[in-house]
GROMACS .gro file of C-alpha atoms in nm:
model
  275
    1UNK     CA    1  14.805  -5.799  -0.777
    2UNK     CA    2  14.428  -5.651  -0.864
    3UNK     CA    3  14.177  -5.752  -0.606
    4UNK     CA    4  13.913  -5.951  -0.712
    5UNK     CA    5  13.604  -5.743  -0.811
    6UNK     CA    6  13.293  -5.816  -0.582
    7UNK     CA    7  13.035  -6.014  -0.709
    8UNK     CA    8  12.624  -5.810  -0.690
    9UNK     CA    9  12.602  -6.062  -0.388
   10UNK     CA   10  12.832  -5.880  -0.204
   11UNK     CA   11  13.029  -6.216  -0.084
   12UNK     CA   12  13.292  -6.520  -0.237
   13UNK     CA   13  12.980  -6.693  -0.458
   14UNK     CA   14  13.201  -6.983  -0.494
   15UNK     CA   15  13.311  -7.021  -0.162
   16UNK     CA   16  12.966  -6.998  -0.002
   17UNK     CA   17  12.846  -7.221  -0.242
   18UNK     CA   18  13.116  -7.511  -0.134
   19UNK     CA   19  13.087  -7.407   0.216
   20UNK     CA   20  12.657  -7.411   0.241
   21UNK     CA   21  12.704  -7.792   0.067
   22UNK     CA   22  12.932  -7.936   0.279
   23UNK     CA   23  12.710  -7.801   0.569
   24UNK     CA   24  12.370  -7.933   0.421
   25UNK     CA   25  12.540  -8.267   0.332
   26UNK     CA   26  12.624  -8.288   0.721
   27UNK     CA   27  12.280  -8.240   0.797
   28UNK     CA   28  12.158  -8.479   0.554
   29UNK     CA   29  12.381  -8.773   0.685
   30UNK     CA   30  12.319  -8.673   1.028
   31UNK     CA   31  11.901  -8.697   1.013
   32UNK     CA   32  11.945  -9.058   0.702
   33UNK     CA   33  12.146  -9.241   0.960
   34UNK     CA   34  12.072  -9.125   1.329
   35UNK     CA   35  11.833  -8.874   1.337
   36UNK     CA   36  11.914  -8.752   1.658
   37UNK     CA   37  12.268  -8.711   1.558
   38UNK     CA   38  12.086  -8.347   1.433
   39UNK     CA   39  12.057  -8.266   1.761
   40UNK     CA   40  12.424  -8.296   1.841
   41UNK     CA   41  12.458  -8.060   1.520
   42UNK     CA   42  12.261  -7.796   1.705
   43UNK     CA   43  12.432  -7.820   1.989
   44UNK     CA   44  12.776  -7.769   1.879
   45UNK     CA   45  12.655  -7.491   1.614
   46UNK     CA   46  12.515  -7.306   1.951
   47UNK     CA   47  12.826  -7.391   2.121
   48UNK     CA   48  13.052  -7.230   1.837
   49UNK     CA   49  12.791  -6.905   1.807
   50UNK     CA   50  12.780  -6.821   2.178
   51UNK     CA   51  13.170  -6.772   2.165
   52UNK     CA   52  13.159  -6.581   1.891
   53UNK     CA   53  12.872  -6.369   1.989
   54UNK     CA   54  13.073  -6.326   2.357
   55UNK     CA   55  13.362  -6.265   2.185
   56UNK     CA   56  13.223  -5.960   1.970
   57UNK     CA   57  13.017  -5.869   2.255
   58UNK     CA   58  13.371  -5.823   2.469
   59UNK     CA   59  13.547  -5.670   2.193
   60UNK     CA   60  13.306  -5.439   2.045
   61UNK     CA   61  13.085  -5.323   2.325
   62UNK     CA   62  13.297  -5.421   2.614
   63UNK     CA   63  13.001  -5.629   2.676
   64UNK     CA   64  13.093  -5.950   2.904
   65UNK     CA   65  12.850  -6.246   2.891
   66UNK     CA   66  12.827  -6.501   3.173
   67UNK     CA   67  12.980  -6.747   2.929
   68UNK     CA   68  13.007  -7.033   3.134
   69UNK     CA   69  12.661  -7.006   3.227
   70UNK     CA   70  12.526  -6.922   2.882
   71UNK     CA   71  12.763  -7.205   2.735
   72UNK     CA   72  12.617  -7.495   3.015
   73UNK     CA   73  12.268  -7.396   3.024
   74UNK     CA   74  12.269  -7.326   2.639
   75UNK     CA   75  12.363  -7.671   2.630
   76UNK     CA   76  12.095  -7.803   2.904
   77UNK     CA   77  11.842  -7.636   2.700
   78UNK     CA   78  11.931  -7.843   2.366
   79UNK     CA   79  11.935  -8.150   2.502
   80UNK     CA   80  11.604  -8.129   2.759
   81UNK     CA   81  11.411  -8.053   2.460
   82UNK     CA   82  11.482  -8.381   2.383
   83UNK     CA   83  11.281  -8.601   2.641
   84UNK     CA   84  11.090  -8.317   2.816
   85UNK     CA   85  11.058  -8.102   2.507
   86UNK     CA   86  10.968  -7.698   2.577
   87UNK     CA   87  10.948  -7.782   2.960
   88UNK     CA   88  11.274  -7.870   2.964
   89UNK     CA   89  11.408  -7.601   2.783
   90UNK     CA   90  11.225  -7.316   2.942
   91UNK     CA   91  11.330  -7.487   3.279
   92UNK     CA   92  11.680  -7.491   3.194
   93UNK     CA   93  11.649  -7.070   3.026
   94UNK     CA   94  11.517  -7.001   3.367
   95UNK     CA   95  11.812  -7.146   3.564
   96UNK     CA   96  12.064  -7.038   3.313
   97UNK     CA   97  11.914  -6.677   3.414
   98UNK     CA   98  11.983  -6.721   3.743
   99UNK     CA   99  12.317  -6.853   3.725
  100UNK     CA  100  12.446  -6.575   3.497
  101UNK     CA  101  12.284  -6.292   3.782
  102UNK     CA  102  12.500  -6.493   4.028
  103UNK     CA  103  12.806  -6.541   3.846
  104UNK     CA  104  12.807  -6.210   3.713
  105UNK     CA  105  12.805  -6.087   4.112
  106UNK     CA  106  13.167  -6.088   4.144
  107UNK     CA  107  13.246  -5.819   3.899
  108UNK     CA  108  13.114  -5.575   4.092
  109UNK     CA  109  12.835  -5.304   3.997
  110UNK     CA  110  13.020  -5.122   3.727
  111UNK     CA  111  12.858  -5.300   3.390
  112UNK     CA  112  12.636  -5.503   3.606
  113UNK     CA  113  12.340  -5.458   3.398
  114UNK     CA  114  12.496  -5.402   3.043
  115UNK     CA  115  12.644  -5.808   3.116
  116UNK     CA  116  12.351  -5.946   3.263
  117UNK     CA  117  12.151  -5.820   2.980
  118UNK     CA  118  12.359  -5.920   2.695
  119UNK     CA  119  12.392  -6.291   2.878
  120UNK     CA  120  12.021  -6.296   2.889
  121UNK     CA  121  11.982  -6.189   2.522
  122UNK     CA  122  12.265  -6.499   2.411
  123UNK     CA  123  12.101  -6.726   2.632
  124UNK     CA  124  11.724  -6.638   2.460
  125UNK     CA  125  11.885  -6.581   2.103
  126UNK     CA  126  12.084  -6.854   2.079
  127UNK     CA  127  12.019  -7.150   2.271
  128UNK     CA  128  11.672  -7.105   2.341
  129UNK     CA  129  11.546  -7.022   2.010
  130UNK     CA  130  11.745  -7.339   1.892
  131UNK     CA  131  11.588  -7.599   2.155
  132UNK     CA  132  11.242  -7.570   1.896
  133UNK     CA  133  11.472  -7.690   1.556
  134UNK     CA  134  11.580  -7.995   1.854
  135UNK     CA  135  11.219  -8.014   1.945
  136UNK     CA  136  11.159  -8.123   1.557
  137UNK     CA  137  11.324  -8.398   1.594
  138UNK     CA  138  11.191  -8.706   1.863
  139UNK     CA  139  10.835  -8.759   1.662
  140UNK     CA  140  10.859  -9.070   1.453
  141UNK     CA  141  10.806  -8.816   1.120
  142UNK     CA  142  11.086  -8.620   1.274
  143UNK     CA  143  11.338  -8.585   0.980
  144UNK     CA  144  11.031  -8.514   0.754
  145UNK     CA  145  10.950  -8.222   0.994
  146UNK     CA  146  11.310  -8.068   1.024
  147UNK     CA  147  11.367  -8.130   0.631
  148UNK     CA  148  11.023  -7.907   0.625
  149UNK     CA  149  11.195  -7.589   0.848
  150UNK     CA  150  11.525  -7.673   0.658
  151UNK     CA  151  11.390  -7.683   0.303
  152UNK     CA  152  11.127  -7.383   0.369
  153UNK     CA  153  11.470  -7.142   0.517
  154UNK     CA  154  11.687  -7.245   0.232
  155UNK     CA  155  11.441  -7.163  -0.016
  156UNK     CA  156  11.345  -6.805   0.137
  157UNK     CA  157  11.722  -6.745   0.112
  158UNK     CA  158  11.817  -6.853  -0.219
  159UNK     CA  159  11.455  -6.737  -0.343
  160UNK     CA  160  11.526  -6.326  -0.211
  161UNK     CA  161  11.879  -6.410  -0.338
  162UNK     CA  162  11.815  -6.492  -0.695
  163UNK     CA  163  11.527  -6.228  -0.741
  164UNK     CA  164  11.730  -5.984  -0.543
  165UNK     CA  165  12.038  -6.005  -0.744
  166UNK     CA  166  11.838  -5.988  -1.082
  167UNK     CA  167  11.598  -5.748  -1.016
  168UNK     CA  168  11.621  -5.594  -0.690
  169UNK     CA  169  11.565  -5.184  -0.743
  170UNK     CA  170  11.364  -5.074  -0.449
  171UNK     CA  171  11.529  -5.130  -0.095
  172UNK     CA  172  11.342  -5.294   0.190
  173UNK     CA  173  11.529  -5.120   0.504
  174UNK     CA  174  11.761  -4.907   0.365
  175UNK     CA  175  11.917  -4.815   0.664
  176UNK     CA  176  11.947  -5.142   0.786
  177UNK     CA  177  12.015  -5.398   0.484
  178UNK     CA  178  12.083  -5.154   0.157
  179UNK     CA  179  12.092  -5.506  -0.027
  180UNK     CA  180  11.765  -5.626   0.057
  181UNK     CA  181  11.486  -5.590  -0.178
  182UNK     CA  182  11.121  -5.617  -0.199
  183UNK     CA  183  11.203  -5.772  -0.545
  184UNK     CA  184  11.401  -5.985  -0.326
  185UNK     CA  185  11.123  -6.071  -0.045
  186UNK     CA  186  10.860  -6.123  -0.333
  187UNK     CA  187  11.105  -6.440  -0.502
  188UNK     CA  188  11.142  -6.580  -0.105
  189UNK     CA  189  10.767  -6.541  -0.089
  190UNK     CA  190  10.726  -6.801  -0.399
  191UNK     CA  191  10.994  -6.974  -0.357
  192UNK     CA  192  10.890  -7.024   0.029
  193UNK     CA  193  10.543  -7.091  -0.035
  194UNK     CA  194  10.588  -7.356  -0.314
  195UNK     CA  195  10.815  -7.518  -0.014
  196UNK     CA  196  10.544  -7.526   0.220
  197UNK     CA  197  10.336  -7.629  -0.001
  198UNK     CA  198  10.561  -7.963  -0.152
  199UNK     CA  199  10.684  -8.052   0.228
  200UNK     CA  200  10.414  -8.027   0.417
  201UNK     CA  201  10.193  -8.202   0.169
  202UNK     CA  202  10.492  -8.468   0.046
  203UNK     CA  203  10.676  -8.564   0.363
  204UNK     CA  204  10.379  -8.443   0.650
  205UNK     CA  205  10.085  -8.562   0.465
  206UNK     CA  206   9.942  -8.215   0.548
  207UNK     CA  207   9.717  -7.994   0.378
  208UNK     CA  208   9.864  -7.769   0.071
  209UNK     CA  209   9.716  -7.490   0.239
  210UNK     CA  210   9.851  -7.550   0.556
  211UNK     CA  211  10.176  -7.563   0.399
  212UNK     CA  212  10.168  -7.254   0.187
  213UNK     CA  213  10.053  -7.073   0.548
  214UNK     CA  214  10.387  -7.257   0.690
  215UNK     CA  215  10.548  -7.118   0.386
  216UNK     CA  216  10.496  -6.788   0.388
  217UNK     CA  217  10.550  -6.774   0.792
  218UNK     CA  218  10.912  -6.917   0.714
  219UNK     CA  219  10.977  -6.616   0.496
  220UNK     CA  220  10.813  -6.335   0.753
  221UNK     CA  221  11.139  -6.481   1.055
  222UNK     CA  222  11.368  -6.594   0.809
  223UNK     CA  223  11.358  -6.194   0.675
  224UNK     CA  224  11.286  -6.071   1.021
  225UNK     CA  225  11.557  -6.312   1.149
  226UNK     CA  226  11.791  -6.118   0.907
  227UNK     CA  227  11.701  -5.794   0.947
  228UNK     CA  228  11.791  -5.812   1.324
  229UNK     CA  229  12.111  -5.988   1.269
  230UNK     CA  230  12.186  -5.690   1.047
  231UNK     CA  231  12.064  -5.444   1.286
  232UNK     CA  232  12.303  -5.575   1.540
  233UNK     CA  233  12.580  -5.567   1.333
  234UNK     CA  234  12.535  -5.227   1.245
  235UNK     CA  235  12.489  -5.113   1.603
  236UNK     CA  236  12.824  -5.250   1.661
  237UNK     CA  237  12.984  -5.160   1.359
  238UNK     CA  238  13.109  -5.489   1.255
  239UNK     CA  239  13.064  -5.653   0.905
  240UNK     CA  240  13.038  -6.014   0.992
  241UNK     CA  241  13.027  -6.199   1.357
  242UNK     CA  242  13.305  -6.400   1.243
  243UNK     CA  243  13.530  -6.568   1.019
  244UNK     CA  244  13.510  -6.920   1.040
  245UNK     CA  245  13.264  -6.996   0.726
  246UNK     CA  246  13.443  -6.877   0.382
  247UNK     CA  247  13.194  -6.686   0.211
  248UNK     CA  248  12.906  -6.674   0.481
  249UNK     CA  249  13.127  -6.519   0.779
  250UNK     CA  250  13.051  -6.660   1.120
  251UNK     CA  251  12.826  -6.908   1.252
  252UNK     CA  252  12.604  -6.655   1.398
  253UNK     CA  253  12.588  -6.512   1.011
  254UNK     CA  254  12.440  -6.853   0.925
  255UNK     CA  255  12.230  -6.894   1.218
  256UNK     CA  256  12.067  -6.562   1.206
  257UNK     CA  257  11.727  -6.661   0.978
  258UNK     CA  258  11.738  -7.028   1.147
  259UNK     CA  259  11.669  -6.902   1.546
  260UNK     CA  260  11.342  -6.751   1.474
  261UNK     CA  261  11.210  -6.958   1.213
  262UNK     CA  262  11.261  -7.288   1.443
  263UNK     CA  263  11.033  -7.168   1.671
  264UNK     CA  264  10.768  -7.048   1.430
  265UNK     CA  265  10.834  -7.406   1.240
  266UNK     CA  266  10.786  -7.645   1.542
  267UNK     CA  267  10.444  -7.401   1.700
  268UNK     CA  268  10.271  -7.414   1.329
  269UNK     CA  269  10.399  -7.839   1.287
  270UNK     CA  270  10.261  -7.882   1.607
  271UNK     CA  271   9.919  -7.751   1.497
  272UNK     CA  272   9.909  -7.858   1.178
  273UNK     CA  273  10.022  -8.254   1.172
  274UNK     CA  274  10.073  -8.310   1.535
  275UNK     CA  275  10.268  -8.601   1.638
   0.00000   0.00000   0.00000
């Protein structure tokens, strides 16, 4: 049987499609009903990308995170942000530190500070990183904010996507992302600046200006975001992080323009239309 050619995209179109609806319906019906339910989305999206980031970290690099550490303090992080928002979280970073030097004690010195490292890393990358997109969510205008980061990432992907895959002829980072564009960062540009722009001034009752300012820094970590996923991947030689989303790859594949821009999203909301 003839395999399937491969689409300009370079993935299953159809399958990431279905896939990216069924996740942004669960998001929807999680922030309509009980917003905080969003937070419980976080949590177990963090949950699922720290074992697949261990587990490519063990396989790959013979890397071993502290993953019971990572995994509980990861978790402590989320859910502090909650009532004692980035106090909380960097509290619960800083004792998640500690417990991964301790637990990692028992292995001996051999790899001491290749695992300690890479458990730091998860625990900042993932977790940490994510508390800020929970951190959206307790004002009373919280769904409006997290719709804001949401909307403004979706449309810097499907934006550099579209204008990529039509037009894209000069490479970004060659030797890091051969399918990334500056065709392709001009159509997020637009796409994430009319975003801003509608969000911020729509759901925020903000300024357009602030929100083509939120726009465009939504772009800057959703591309940065993606160029260091793909930078890690290519330092370990692996395609995807996983296998579990037809289409997209691994959680971490989805996750990797989200991390940075929640924290960008939730310091410039803060400034802009504070709670």
């Amino acid at each position: 049987m003839p395999e399937k050619k491969a689409s300009r995209a370079g993935r299953n179109l159809p399958a990431a499609i279905g896939v990216g609806l069924l996740l942004g319906a669960a998001i929807i019906v999680s922030l309509l009903t009980v917003r905080f339910l969003f937070i419980g989305v976080i949590a177990a999206a963090i949950a699922v990308g720290t074992f697949e980031f261990a587990g490519v970290l063990r396989r790959v690099a013979d890397t071993r995170i502290a993953l019971i550490p990572v995994l509980v303090g990861g978790q402590a992080m989320i859910w502090l942000s909650w009532p004692f928002g980035h106090e909380g979280s960097l509290i619960a970073f800083v004792l998640t530190v500690l417990a991964c030097l301790l637990w990692r004690l028992s292995g001996g010195a051999e790899g001491y500070l290749r695992d300690i490292a890479g458990s730091v890393f998860a625990a900042a990358y993932l977790p940490l990183f994510a508390s800020f997109a929970a951190m959206l969510v307790p004002p009373d205008d919280g769904v409006g904010r997290v719709l804001a980061f949401l909307i403004g990432v979706v449309a810097s992907d499907t934006g550099g996507y579209i204008a990529g895959v039509l037009g894209g002829k000069h490479p970004m980072a060659p030797t890091i992302s051969p399918k990334k564009s500056w065709e392709g960062f001009a159509g997020s540009l637009v796409a994430g600046i009319a975003a801003g722009v509608l969000t911020i001034s729509l759901m925020l009752h903000g300024h357009a200006w602030q929100g083509a300012i939120f726009g465009a820094a939504i772009v800057l970590t959703a591309t940065l975001g993606d160029l260091v996923e793909s930078l890690i991947k290519r330092d370990l030689g692996i395609k995807d992080m996983g296998t579990l989303l037809p289409g997209h790859g691994g959680i971490m594949d989805r996750l990797d323009s989200l991390l940075p821009s929640a924290v960008v999203s939730w310091l410039l909301l803060s400034a802009f239309v504070p709670a």
